[in-house]
Coordinates of C-alpha atoms in Angstrom, one line a residue:
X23 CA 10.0 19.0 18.3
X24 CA 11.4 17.8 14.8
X25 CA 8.6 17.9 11.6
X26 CA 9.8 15.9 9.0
X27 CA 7.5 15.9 5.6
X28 CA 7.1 12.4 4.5
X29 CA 5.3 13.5 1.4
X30 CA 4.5 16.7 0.0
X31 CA 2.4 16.0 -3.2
X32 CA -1.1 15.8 -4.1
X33 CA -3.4 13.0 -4.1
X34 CA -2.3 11.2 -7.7
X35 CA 1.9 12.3 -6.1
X36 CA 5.0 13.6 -8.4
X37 CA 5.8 12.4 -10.8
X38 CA 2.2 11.5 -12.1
X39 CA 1.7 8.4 -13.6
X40 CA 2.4 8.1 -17.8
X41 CA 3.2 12.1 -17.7
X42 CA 6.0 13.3 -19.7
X43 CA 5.7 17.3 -18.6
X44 CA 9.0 19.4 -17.2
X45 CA 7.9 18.3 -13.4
X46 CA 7.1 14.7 -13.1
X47 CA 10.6 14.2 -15.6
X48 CA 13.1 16.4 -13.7
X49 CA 16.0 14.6 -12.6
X50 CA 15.5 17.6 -9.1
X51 CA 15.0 14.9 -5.7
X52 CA 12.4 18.0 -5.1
X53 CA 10.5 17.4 -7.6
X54 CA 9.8 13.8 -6.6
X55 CA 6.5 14.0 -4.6
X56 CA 4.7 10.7 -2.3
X57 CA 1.5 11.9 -0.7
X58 CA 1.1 14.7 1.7
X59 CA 1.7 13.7 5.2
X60 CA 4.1 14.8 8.1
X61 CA 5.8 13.2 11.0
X62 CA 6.1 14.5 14.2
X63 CA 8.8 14.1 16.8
X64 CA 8.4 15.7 20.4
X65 CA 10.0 14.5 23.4
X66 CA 7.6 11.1 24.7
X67 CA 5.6 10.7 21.1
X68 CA 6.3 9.7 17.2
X69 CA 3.5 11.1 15.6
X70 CA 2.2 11.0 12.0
X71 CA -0.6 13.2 10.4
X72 CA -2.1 11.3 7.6
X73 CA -1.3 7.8 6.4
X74 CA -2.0 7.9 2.8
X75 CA -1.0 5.2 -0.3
X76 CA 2.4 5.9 0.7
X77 CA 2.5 5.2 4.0
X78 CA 4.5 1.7 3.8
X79 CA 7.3 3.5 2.3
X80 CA 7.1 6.7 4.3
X81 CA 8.1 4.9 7.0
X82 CA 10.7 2.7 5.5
X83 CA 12.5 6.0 3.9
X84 CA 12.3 8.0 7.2
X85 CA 13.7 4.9 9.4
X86 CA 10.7 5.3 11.6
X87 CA 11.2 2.5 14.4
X88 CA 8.2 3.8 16.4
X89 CA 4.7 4.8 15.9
X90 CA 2.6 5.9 18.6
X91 CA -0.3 8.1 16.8
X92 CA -1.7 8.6 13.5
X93 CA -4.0 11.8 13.4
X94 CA -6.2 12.4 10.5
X95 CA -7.4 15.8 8.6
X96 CA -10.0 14.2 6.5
X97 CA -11.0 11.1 4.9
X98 CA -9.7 11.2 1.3
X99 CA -8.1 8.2 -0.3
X100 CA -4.9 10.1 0.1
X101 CA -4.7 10.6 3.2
X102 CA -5.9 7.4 5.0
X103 CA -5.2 4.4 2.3
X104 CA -2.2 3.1 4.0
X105 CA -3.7 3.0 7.9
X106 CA -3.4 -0.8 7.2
X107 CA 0.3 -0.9 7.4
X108 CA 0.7 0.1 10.9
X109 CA 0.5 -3.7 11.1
X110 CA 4.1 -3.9 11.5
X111 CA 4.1 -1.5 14.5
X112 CA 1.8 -3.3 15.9
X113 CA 3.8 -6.7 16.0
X114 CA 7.2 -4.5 17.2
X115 CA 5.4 -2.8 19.8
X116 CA 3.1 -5.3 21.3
X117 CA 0.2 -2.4 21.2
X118 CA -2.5 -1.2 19.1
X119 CA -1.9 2.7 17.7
X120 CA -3.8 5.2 18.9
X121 CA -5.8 6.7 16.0
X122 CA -7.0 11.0 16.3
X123 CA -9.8 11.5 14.2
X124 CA -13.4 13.3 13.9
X125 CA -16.6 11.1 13.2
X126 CA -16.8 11.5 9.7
X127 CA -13.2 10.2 9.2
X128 CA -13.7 7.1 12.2
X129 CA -16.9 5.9 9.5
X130 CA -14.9 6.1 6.6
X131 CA -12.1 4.2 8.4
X132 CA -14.8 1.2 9.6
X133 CA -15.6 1.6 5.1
X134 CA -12.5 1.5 4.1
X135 CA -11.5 -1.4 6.8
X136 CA -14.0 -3.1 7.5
X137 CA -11.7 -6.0 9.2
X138 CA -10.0 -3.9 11.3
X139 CA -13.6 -3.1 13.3
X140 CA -15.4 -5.9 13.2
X141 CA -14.7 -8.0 15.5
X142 CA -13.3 -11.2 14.9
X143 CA -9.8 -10.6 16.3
X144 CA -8.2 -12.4 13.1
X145 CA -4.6 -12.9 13.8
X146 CA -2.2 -9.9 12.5
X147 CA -5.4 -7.7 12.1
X148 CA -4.3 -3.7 12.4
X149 CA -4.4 -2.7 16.1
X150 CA -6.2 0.5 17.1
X151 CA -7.6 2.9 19.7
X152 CA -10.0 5.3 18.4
X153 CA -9.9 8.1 19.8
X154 CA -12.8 11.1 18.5
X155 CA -11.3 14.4 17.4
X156 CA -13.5 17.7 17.5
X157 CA -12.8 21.2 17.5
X158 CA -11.6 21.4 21.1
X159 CA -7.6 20.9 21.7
X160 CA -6.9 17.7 22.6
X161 CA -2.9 16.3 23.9
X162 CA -0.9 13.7 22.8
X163 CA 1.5 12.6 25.4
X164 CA 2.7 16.1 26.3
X165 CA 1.4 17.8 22.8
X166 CA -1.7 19.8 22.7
X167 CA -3.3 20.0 19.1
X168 CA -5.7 22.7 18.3
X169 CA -7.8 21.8 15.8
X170 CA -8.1 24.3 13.0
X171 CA -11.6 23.5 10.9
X172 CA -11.2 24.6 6.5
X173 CA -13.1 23.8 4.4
X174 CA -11.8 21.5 1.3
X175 CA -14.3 23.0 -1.3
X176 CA -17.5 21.8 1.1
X177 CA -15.7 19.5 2.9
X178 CA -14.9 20.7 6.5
X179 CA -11.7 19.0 7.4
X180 CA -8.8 19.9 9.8
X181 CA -5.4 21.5 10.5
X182 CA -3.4 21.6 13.8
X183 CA -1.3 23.9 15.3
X184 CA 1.0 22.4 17.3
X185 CA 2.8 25.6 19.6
X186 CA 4.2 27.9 16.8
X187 CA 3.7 25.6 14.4
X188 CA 0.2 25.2 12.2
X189 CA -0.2 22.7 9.6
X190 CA -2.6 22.9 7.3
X191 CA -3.3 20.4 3.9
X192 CA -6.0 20.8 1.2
X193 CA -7.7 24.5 2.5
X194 CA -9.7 26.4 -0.2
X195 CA -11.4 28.9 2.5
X196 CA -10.6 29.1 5.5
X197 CA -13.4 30.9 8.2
X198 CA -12.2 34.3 10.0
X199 CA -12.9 32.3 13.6
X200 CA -10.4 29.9 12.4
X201 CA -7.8 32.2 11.1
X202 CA -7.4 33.3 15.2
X203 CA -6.4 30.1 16.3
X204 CA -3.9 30.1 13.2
X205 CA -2.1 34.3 14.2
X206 CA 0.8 34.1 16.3
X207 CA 1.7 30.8 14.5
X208 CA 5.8 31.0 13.7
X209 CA 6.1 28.3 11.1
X210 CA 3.3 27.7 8.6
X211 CA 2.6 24.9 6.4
X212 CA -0.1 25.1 3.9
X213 CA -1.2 23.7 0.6
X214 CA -0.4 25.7 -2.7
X215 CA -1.5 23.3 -5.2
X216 CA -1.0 24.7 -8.6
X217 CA -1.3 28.6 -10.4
X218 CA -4.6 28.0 -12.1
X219 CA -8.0 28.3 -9.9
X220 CA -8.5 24.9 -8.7
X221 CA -12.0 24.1 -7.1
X222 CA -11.0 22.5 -3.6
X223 CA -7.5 23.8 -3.1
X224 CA -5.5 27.2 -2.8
X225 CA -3.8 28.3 -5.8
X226 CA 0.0 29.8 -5.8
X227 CA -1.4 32.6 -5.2
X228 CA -3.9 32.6 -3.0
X229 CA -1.3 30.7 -0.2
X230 CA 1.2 33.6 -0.6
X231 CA -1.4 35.3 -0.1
X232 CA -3.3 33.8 3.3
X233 CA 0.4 33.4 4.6
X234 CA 1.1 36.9 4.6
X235 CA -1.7 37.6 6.4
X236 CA -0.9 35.1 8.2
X237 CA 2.4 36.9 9.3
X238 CA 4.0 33.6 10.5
X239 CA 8.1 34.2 10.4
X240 CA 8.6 31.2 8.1
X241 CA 5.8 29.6 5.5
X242 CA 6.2 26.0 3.8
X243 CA 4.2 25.6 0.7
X244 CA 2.8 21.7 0.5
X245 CA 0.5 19.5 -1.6
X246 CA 2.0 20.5 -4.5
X247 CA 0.7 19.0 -7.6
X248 CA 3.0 18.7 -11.0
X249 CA 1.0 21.6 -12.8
X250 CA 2.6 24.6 -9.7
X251 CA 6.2 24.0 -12.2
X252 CA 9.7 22.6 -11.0
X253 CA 10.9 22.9 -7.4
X254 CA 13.8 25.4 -9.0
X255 CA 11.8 27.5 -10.9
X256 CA 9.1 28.3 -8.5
X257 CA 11.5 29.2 -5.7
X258 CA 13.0 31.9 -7.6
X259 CA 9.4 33.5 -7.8
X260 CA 8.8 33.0 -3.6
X261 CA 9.0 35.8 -1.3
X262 CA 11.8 35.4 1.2
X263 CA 10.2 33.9 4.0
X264 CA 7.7 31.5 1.9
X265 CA 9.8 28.3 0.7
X266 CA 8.3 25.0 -1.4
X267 CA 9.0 22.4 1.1
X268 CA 9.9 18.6 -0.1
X269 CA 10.1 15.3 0.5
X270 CA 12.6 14.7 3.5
X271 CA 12.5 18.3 5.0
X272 CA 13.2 18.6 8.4
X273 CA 12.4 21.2 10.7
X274 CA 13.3 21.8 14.4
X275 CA 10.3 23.6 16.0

């Protein structure tokens, strides 16, 4: 299974728009940050979590020739504003995409797209089959995702794990239930959004600090937002086995 991280920023990206700070002007590749999502590669499926504002060029960048499954955490701008480009996989593929997502997310969808659900069959209309997402594992082709339910300040949203891997995007708490489904896990992603207390997101610190209890062999810190400090500068202050990951990072699971 290859994960590669389309985007690895927070909702507003890196750099942020009219900001002249360290981050969003470093001249670092690393430091340049689209919108959190991840693609995932196993041996029958092309699968992406999250199609936020950057979707369109997600896929362009990666050279993603195939889409079979989108599968949603939660329902934030972010992370679902570019569903409607999947419109092009639709016309290559002659099939609608199958879409992974809980109720709350499916309503915002039918919101957000109203089009899409309603009906009329207008040519070149995004092509999906929903398919509801609870807390019970559910496969993809050959994958089994476990859902992992956090909470995004009061928003209970999800995470997967995947095998050894677990993947995990804006978490401020996460419930001692759910932290069982997470142990074992060999390669952890989770969100690390800035130093400074933040409301709805893990700090810095408080990732470093969930991975190592954690124990996973290998941790990649994600949603990053402008304010955590250069790609460069922060790695020197990571424990060994905790690592910023970044746009374009590919890992074989």
């Amino acid at each position: 299974m290859t994960i590669t991280f389309l985007g690895t920023g927070t909702s507003q990206g890196v750099p942020v728009i009219a900001c002249g700070c360290e981050v969003c002007t470093s001249t670092d590749s690393r430091d340049n940050r689209l919108r959190t999502s991840i693609l995932i590669e196993t041996e029958d499926k092309t699968i992406v979590v999250d199609s936020g504002p950057d979707f369109r060029y997600q896929m362009l960048r990666a050279g993603v020739k195939h889409l079979d499954a989108i599968v949603f955490t939660h329902e934030h701008k972010d992370h679902i504003a570019g569903m409607d480009d999947i419109r092009a996989f639709n016309y290559k593929q002659n099939s609608p995409i199958d879409i992974y997502a809980d109720l709350r997310v499916q309503k915002a969808l039918v919101r957000e797209f109203p089009y899409v659900f309603d009906g009329t069959g207008y040519p070149g209309l995004p092509q999906v089959n929903i398919h509801p997402v609870d807390l019970h594992p559910f496969s993809i082709g050959h994958t089994i995702f476990t859902p992992i339910e956090v909470l995004h300040y009061k928003l209970p949203i999800l995470g997967f794990r995947i095998k050894n891997f677990t993947y995990i995007t804006d978490a401020k708490t996460i419930p001692e239930t759910e932290k069982e489904k997470i142990k074992g896990t060999k390669t952890l992603v989770i969100n690390a959004l800035q130093k400074q207390s933040h409301i709805s997101h893990f700090t810095l610190d408080e990732a470093i600090s969930f991975a190592n209890e954690i124990g996973a062999e290998k941790t990649y810190l994600t949603h990053i937002s402008h304010r955590l400090g250069t790609h460069f500068d922060v790695s020197k202050e990571l424990p060994e086995n905790i690592e910023l990951a970044y746009d374009g990072l590919k890992l074989i699971i």
